[in-house]
Amino acid sequence: MKFQASQSSLFSAFQTLATIIPTKSPMPVLMHFLVQLTGKKLVVTATDLEISMETQLEVSGEEDGKALFPARKYLELLRELPDVPIHVEAADNGRITLTAEGKNYNLASENVQNYPKVPSLEKVEPLRLSQSQLRRMISKCSFAVSRDELRPQLTGVYAKVSAQELRFVTTDGHRLVKIGYQHNGYKGAALESIVPAKAMQNAARLCEREGDIEMFFTDKQIAFRVGPTTMITKLIEGRYPNYEAVIPSDNKNKLTLDLDQFQAAVRRAAIVSNEISRQIRLKISADNVEILVEDIEQGNEGRESVSCSYAGEPMDIGYNAAYVLDVLKQIDTGEVVLDLGTPTSAGIVKPTEQEEKEDLLMLIMPVRLN
Amino acid sequence: MKAKTIFHLDMDQFFVAVELKCLPHLRGQPVIVGGDPHGRGIVTTSSYEARRFGVKSGMPAGEAFRLCPQAVFLKPDGAKYVHASEQVFNVLREYTDRVEPVSIDEAYLDVTDALQAAGGVERLAYTIKNRIKNELGLSATIGAGPNRLVAKMASGMNKPDGFTYLPSHKIAGVFRDLPVGDLYGVGRATERVLESFGIRTIGRLADFPAEILRRRFGKWGEELVHVARGEGSDVVQKTEERPDEKSMGHEHTFGADVTDVETILGRLHLLSERVARRLRAAHMAGRCVSVKIRYHGFETNTHEHKLKRYIQHETDIYPVAEMLFRESYEAGRPVRLVGVQVCALWPTARILQLELFMAPENPDWLAHACDEIKDRFGESSIGFASGIFHAGAKRKSAYQRMNRPNMSYRHPLR
């Protein structure tokens, strides 16, 4: 295989796939890019067996072929080369040669026959969405994904697509985010799936430009396509917990707060809170919320008040300050609304006004006051 | 500071004694509680009649059978012993709150404040012994002294059903001529070294220059001299003063070595269930699971996995145990013993974060329901199918156990 292309076009294409390459793997072959040349079309693939990503670029091809490029060395070399035409050659013995203006580098590589089979895109009716909207939805829900390997379903993003709506749900059992978006139309099958968090993160990375992203849903995989780049991810098996059942429908106590004031107060209280429990206490009355914090172990304490508007029973409720801050960060409106039930039941957190076509709802579970 | 009086209470042939309450016709006969005499279990407890034949705790059941083939072999029934032990400790706690259990059938008591009301050391000891005998039908031996060490030594001097009191002024006289091997903490190896120094009696050790022993044994050498003089700690901690339990685990020795992965996993499931049940009973949760594998030939490996949250249910413990086992098991190698342990424990009362999901997403409900069923109908009344079918566990219904209590492999000659 032989081809020539500019440093910048090669670097940006390979760089897109770099996050898929595992840093350590019992299969060293996965730490390589699969590179295939047919005429002028260069197809580059990376996979960690769960997620695979492929991109294409045009080069001036000289000899068709297929080879593996050692990912880290190759990418670092490319980065350090000047933006000049680079001549790349893969010899039959597997060695990769980069030549540019008198610079010549020769890299050892693995046998291309050992590369695993990569799934191909199943052509189903795609859902089209603006890249910015998908990126926004992923960034709003990612924080609540569980890292608990014992509950694999919770380590993914629940994705539900129907004719009217795309919905993502994430939860770690203590917080929950549900974000829905009324899209412009989808003719494919309605499906529910659990997408690995790493795949969602990579999808968000693909959404860096103007324009649309296409999503292909099947019951075995989800694919994302932006321009010449396609990412296909396996799904997490199993059943997602019944999240709808834990969203309270009768939380009658409605608390509205100025977002900045409340956020700043909780940030201060978090500093003084116990490092393990991160517990803060909210004493809610008709027109103000008193935030109390006490760390008995360290002997630290604090209190401050934030004005609010509150319709409901006076309430004394405890929270993990870090959880509260995580949730508040997702609010884009000047004020935040908390619909509370009791001091031991889930509270709903919402912006005062939803973005157009969007529906964002978050849940936060209190801590028992001791 | 006021001199203390410490009791060391040691139940006599405890497991056998509990069994004999149900099977009085076996009194006076050699009785052995332990593993199958034709398998590979060990002797847990033997009656004094069996000990006359040379049967000892900890010896392979097969060897006990050769020494004393006429013995009645009984399979241990843990739940029964735990219950009896609780009854004993309840009696002890009526006299002092400073009761420190050493094992299921052994405890230290600080009775200093109870002596006056009881009318002296001897009266108190006999009051306790008689109550255990009359109310529970069991016999105990008590040793008394100014500290734990002396109490422990004293209880060993007059067993069974005995009482020995060594007040401070009598210690030196009693210890003087005892062989040094009788001293608590002196095993065979230490004994041999001491003999090479010409030390055969505890009295000789008590007078020996500590510096010389220090050079030979390090710090322990110096301590030995203190022990020989009957000096030691007199602190008996109340339950709430003792440091929290750091781990809970269960192990199982297979009757014959096993290579079948499903069988081993089934056993790990059963062990996980048992550990979980104990954790819940103690209101504890842990964030670390470890699995022990002992291969044929006694090579033992332990692997552990740290978690991001505290767990206390089998539905959480078993998947980690299974993962650890699959990662570390050398396929095809015969396994003799497996164990499951949960460590890094923390009281659940101090875990304040509330959970969003309840049953079936939250295993709490299932686990507590199973606990209630087991409390009422016995440990084998409900469990995971893999635990029952693959472990080959000899489970009996409550009905079966009631009708043929615990006599499953009585020797055919009897």
GROMACS .gro file of C-alpha atoms in nm, chain A residues 169-365:
model
  197
  169VAL     CA    1  -3.220   0.874   3.083
  170THR     CA    2  -2.926   0.830   3.319
  171THR     CA    3  -2.918   0.739   3.687
  172ASP     CA    4  -2.681   0.610   3.951
  173GLY     CA    5  -2.957   0.525   4.195
  174HIS     CA    6  -2.923   0.857   4.377
  175ARG     CA    7  -2.975   1.106   4.095
  176LEU     CA    8  -3.163   1.073   3.770
  177VAL     CA    9  -3.181   1.280   3.453
  178LYS     CA   10  -3.450   1.247   3.189
  179ILE     CA   11  -3.412   1.463   2.882
  180GLY     CA   12  -3.646   1.443   2.584
  181TYR     CA   13  -3.643   1.622   2.250
  182GLN     CA   14  -3.926   1.652   1.997
  183HIS     CA   15  -3.742   1.589   1.673
  184ASN     CA   16  -3.856   1.667   1.321
  185GLY     CA   17  -3.961   1.320   1.232
  186TYR     CA   18  -3.830   0.968   1.233
  187LYS     CA   19  -3.963   0.691   1.016
  188GLY     CA   20  -3.767   0.404   1.167
  189ALA     CA   21  -3.876   0.156   1.432
  190ALA     CA   22  -3.938   0.276   1.788
  191LEU     CA   23  -3.662   0.125   2.003
  192GLU     CA   24  -3.521   0.133   2.354
  193SER     CA   25  -3.157   0.056   2.425
  194ILE     CA   26  -2.878   0.112   2.674
  195VAL     CA   27  -2.575   0.280   2.517
  196PRO     CA   28  -2.233   0.252   2.687
  197ALA     CA   29  -2.134   0.586   2.838
  198LYS     CA   30  -1.802   0.584   2.652
  199ALA     CA   31  -1.987   0.561   2.320
  200MET     CA   32  -2.205   0.857   2.414
  201GLN     CA   33  -1.900   1.060   2.507
  202ASN     CA   34  -1.748   0.983   2.169
  203ALA     CA   35  -2.073   1.071   1.994
  204ALA     CA   36  -2.063   1.410   2.168
  205ARG     CA   37  -1.707   1.456   2.040
  206LEU     CA   38  -1.824   1.393   1.685
  207CYS     CA   39  -2.075   1.676   1.724
  208GLU     CA   40  -1.828   1.960   1.702
  209ARG     CA   41  -1.950   2.137   1.393
  210GLU     CA   42  -2.261   2.290   1.245
  211GLY     CA   43  -2.494   2.057   1.062
  212ASP     CA   44  -2.668   1.731   1.141
  213ILE     CA   45  -2.575   1.396   1.280
  214GLU     CA   46  -2.751   1.077   1.171
  215MET     CA   47  -2.835   0.806   1.421
  216PHE     CA   48  -2.917   0.450   1.314
  217PHE     CA   49  -3.102   0.243   1.572
  218THR     CA   50  -3.126  -0.135   1.561
  219ASP     CA   51  -3.177  -0.383   1.842
  220LYS     CA   52  -2.810  -0.487   1.841
  221GLN     CA   53  -2.625  -0.162   1.779
  222ILE     CA   54  -2.654   0.212   1.744
  223ALA     CA   55  -2.457   0.398   1.481
  224PHE     CA   56  -2.377   0.769   1.459
  225ARG     CA   57  -2.271   0.928   1.133
  226VAL     CA   58  -2.125   1.272   1.080
  227GLY     CA   59  -1.985   1.344   0.733
  228PRO     CA   60  -1.724   1.079   0.651
  229THR     CA   61  -1.710   0.942   1.005
  230THR     CA   62  -1.925   0.660   1.141
  231MET     CA   63  -1.925   0.520   1.493
  232ILE     CA   64  -2.098   0.193   1.577
  233THR     CA   65  -2.147   0.081   1.934
  234LYS     CA   66  -2.267  -0.241   2.088
  235LEU     CA   67  -2.544  -0.204   2.344
  236ILE     CA   68  -2.549  -0.295   2.711
  237GLU     CA   69  -2.765  -0.599   2.759
  238GLY     CA   70  -3.037  -0.621   3.020
  239ARG     CA   71  -3.334  -0.423   3.128
  240TYR     CA   72  -3.311  -0.062   3.235
  241PRO     CA   73  -3.480   0.000   3.571
  242ASN     CA   74  -3.834   0.132   3.561
  243TYR     CA   75  -3.735   0.498   3.590
  244GLU     CA   76  -4.084   0.625   3.524
  245ALA     CA   77  -4.208   0.458   3.841
  246VAL     CA   78  -3.968   0.659   4.058
  247ILE     CA   79  -4.058   0.999   3.913
  248PRO     CA   80  -4.302   1.137   4.171
  249SER     CA   81  -4.631   1.266   4.040
  250ASP     CA   82  -4.762   1.430   4.354
  251ASN     CA   83  -4.480   1.645   4.492
  252LYS     CA   84  -4.686   1.936   4.623
  253ASN     CA   85  -4.418   2.157   4.776
  254LYS     CA   86  -4.288   2.396   4.516
  255LEU     CA   87  -3.964   2.582   4.583
  256THR     CA   88  -3.829   2.845   4.343
  257LEU     CA   89  -3.479   2.987   4.391
  258ASP     CA   90  -3.244   3.223   4.217
  259LEU     CA   91  -2.998   2.985   4.052
  260ASP     CA   92  -2.679   3.187   4.100
  261GLN     CA   93  -2.749   3.272   4.464
  262PHE     CA   94  -2.845   2.917   4.554
  263GLN     CA   95  -2.554   2.763   4.364
  264ALA     CA   96  -2.302   2.997   4.530
  265ALA     CA   97  -2.444   2.921   4.875
  266VAL     CA   98  -2.432   2.545   4.823
  267ARG     CA   99  -2.076   2.571   4.688
  268ARG     CA  100  -1.968   2.747   5.006
  269ALA     CA  101  -2.150   2.499   5.228
  270ALA     CA  102  -1.994   2.211   5.035
  271ILE     CA  103  -1.647   2.333   5.133
  272VAL     CA  104  -1.731   2.299   5.502
  273SER     CA  105  -1.932   1.976   5.472
  274ASN     CA  106  -1.800   1.640   5.587
  275GLU     CA  107  -1.567   1.503   5.323
  276ILE     CA  108  -1.735   1.165   5.306
  277SER     CA  109  -2.105   1.238   5.352
  278ARG     CA  110  -2.097   1.589   5.193
  279GLN     CA  111  -2.415   1.645   5.387
  280ILE     CA  112  -2.595   1.980   5.393
  281ARG     CA  113  -2.930   2.061   5.543
  282LEU     CA  114  -3.197   2.285   5.393
  283LYS     CA  115  -3.451   2.445   5.628
  284ILE     CA  116  -3.721   2.564   5.394
  285SER     CA  117  -3.983   2.819   5.499
  286ALA     CA  118  -4.219   3.049   5.309
  287ASP     CA  119  -3.966   3.306   5.192
  288ASN     CA  120  -3.624   3.176   5.270
  289VAL     CA  121  -3.408   2.866   5.269
  290GLU     CA  122  -3.155   2.831   5.544
  291ILE     CA  123  -2.856   2.620   5.443
  292LEU     CA  124  -2.687   2.456   5.740
  293VAL     CA  125  -2.370   2.251   5.736
  294GLU     CA  126  -2.180   2.077   6.012
  295ASP     CA  127  -1.879   1.850   6.008
  296ILE     CA  128  -1.859   1.704   6.356
  297GLU     CA  129  -1.535   1.516   6.286
  298GLN     CA  130  -1.343   1.828   6.183
  299GLY     CA  131  -1.537   2.067   6.408
  300ASN     CA  132  -1.650   2.288   6.118
  301GLU     CA  133  -1.991   2.443   6.072
  302GLY     CA  134  -2.172   2.713   5.876
  303ARG     CA  135  -2.509   2.858   5.790
  304GLU     CA  136  -2.653   3.107   5.548
  305SER     CA  137  -2.988   3.209   5.408
  306VAL     CA  138  -3.113   3.243   5.053
  307SER     CA  139  -3.445   3.406   4.972
  308CYS     CA  140  -3.694   3.193   4.785
  309SER     CA  141  -4.057   3.160   4.698
  310TYR     CA  142  -4.209   2.850   4.848
  311ALA     CA  143  -4.558   2.708   4.839
  312GLY     CA  144  -4.580   2.413   5.072
  313GLU     CA  145  -4.521   2.273   5.419
  314PRO     CA  146  -4.210   2.399   5.604
  315MET     CA  147  -3.945   2.133   5.551
  316ASP     CA  148  -3.611   2.020   5.686
  317ILE     CA  149  -3.428   1.813   5.427
  318GLY     CA  150  -3.073   1.681   5.384
  319TYR     CA  151  -2.873   1.642   5.063
  320ASN     CA  152  -2.530   1.548   4.942
  321ALA     CA  153  -2.394   1.890   4.841
  322ALA     CA  154  -2.203   1.747   4.546
  323TYR     CA  155  -2.523   1.595   4.408
  324VAL     CA  156  -2.707   1.927   4.440
  325LEU     CA  157  -2.427   2.111   4.257
  326ASP     CA  158  -2.421   1.851   3.978
  327VAL     CA  159  -2.791   1.901   3.921
  328LEU     CA  160  -2.784   2.281   3.941
  329LYS     CA  161  -2.509   2.294   3.677
  330GLN     CA  162  -2.755   2.160   3.421
  331ILE     CA  163  -3.001   2.446   3.469
  332ASP     CA  164  -2.983   2.723   3.208
  333THR     CA  165  -3.260   2.948   3.337
  334GLY     CA  166  -3.213   3.226   3.593
  335GLU     CA  167  -3.425   3.042   3.845
  336VAL     CA  168  -3.454   2.677   3.941
  337VAL     CA  169  -3.766   2.493   4.056
  338LEU     CA  170  -3.763   2.210   4.309
  339ASP     CA  171  -4.081   2.007   4.350
  340LEU     CA  172  -4.046   1.834   4.684
  341GLY     CA  173  -4.247   1.557   4.848
  342THR     CA  174  -4.114   1.458   5.190
  343PRO     CA  175  -3.765   1.475   5.347
  344THR     CA  176  -3.711   1.110   5.254
  345SER     CA  177  -3.849   1.103   4.901
  346ALA     CA  178  -3.718   1.207   4.562
  347GLY     CA  179  -3.733   1.574   4.467
  348ILE     CA  180  -3.780   1.698   4.110
  349VAL     CA  181  -3.544   1.966   3.981
  350LYS     CA  182  -3.636   2.161   3.667
  351PRO     CA  183  -3.560   2.487   3.489
  352THR     CA  184  -3.836   2.747   3.519
  353GLU     CA  185  -3.876   2.734   3.143
  354GLN     CA  186  -3.789   2.452   2.904
  355GLU     CA  187  -3.589   2.506   2.586
  356GLU     CA  188  -3.796   2.477   2.274
  357LYS     CA  189  -3.897   2.115   2.198
  358GLU     CA  190  -3.697   1.998   2.497
  359ASP     CA  191  -3.810   1.845   2.826
  360LEU     CA  192  -3.551   1.826   3.104
  361LEU     CA  193  -3.630   1.670   3.441
  362MET     CA  194  -3.389   1.570   3.715
  363LEU     CA  195  -3.440   1.378   4.037
  364ILE     CA  196  -3.232   1.396   4.349
  365MET     CA  197  -3.266   1.167   4.648
   0.00000   0.00000   0.00000
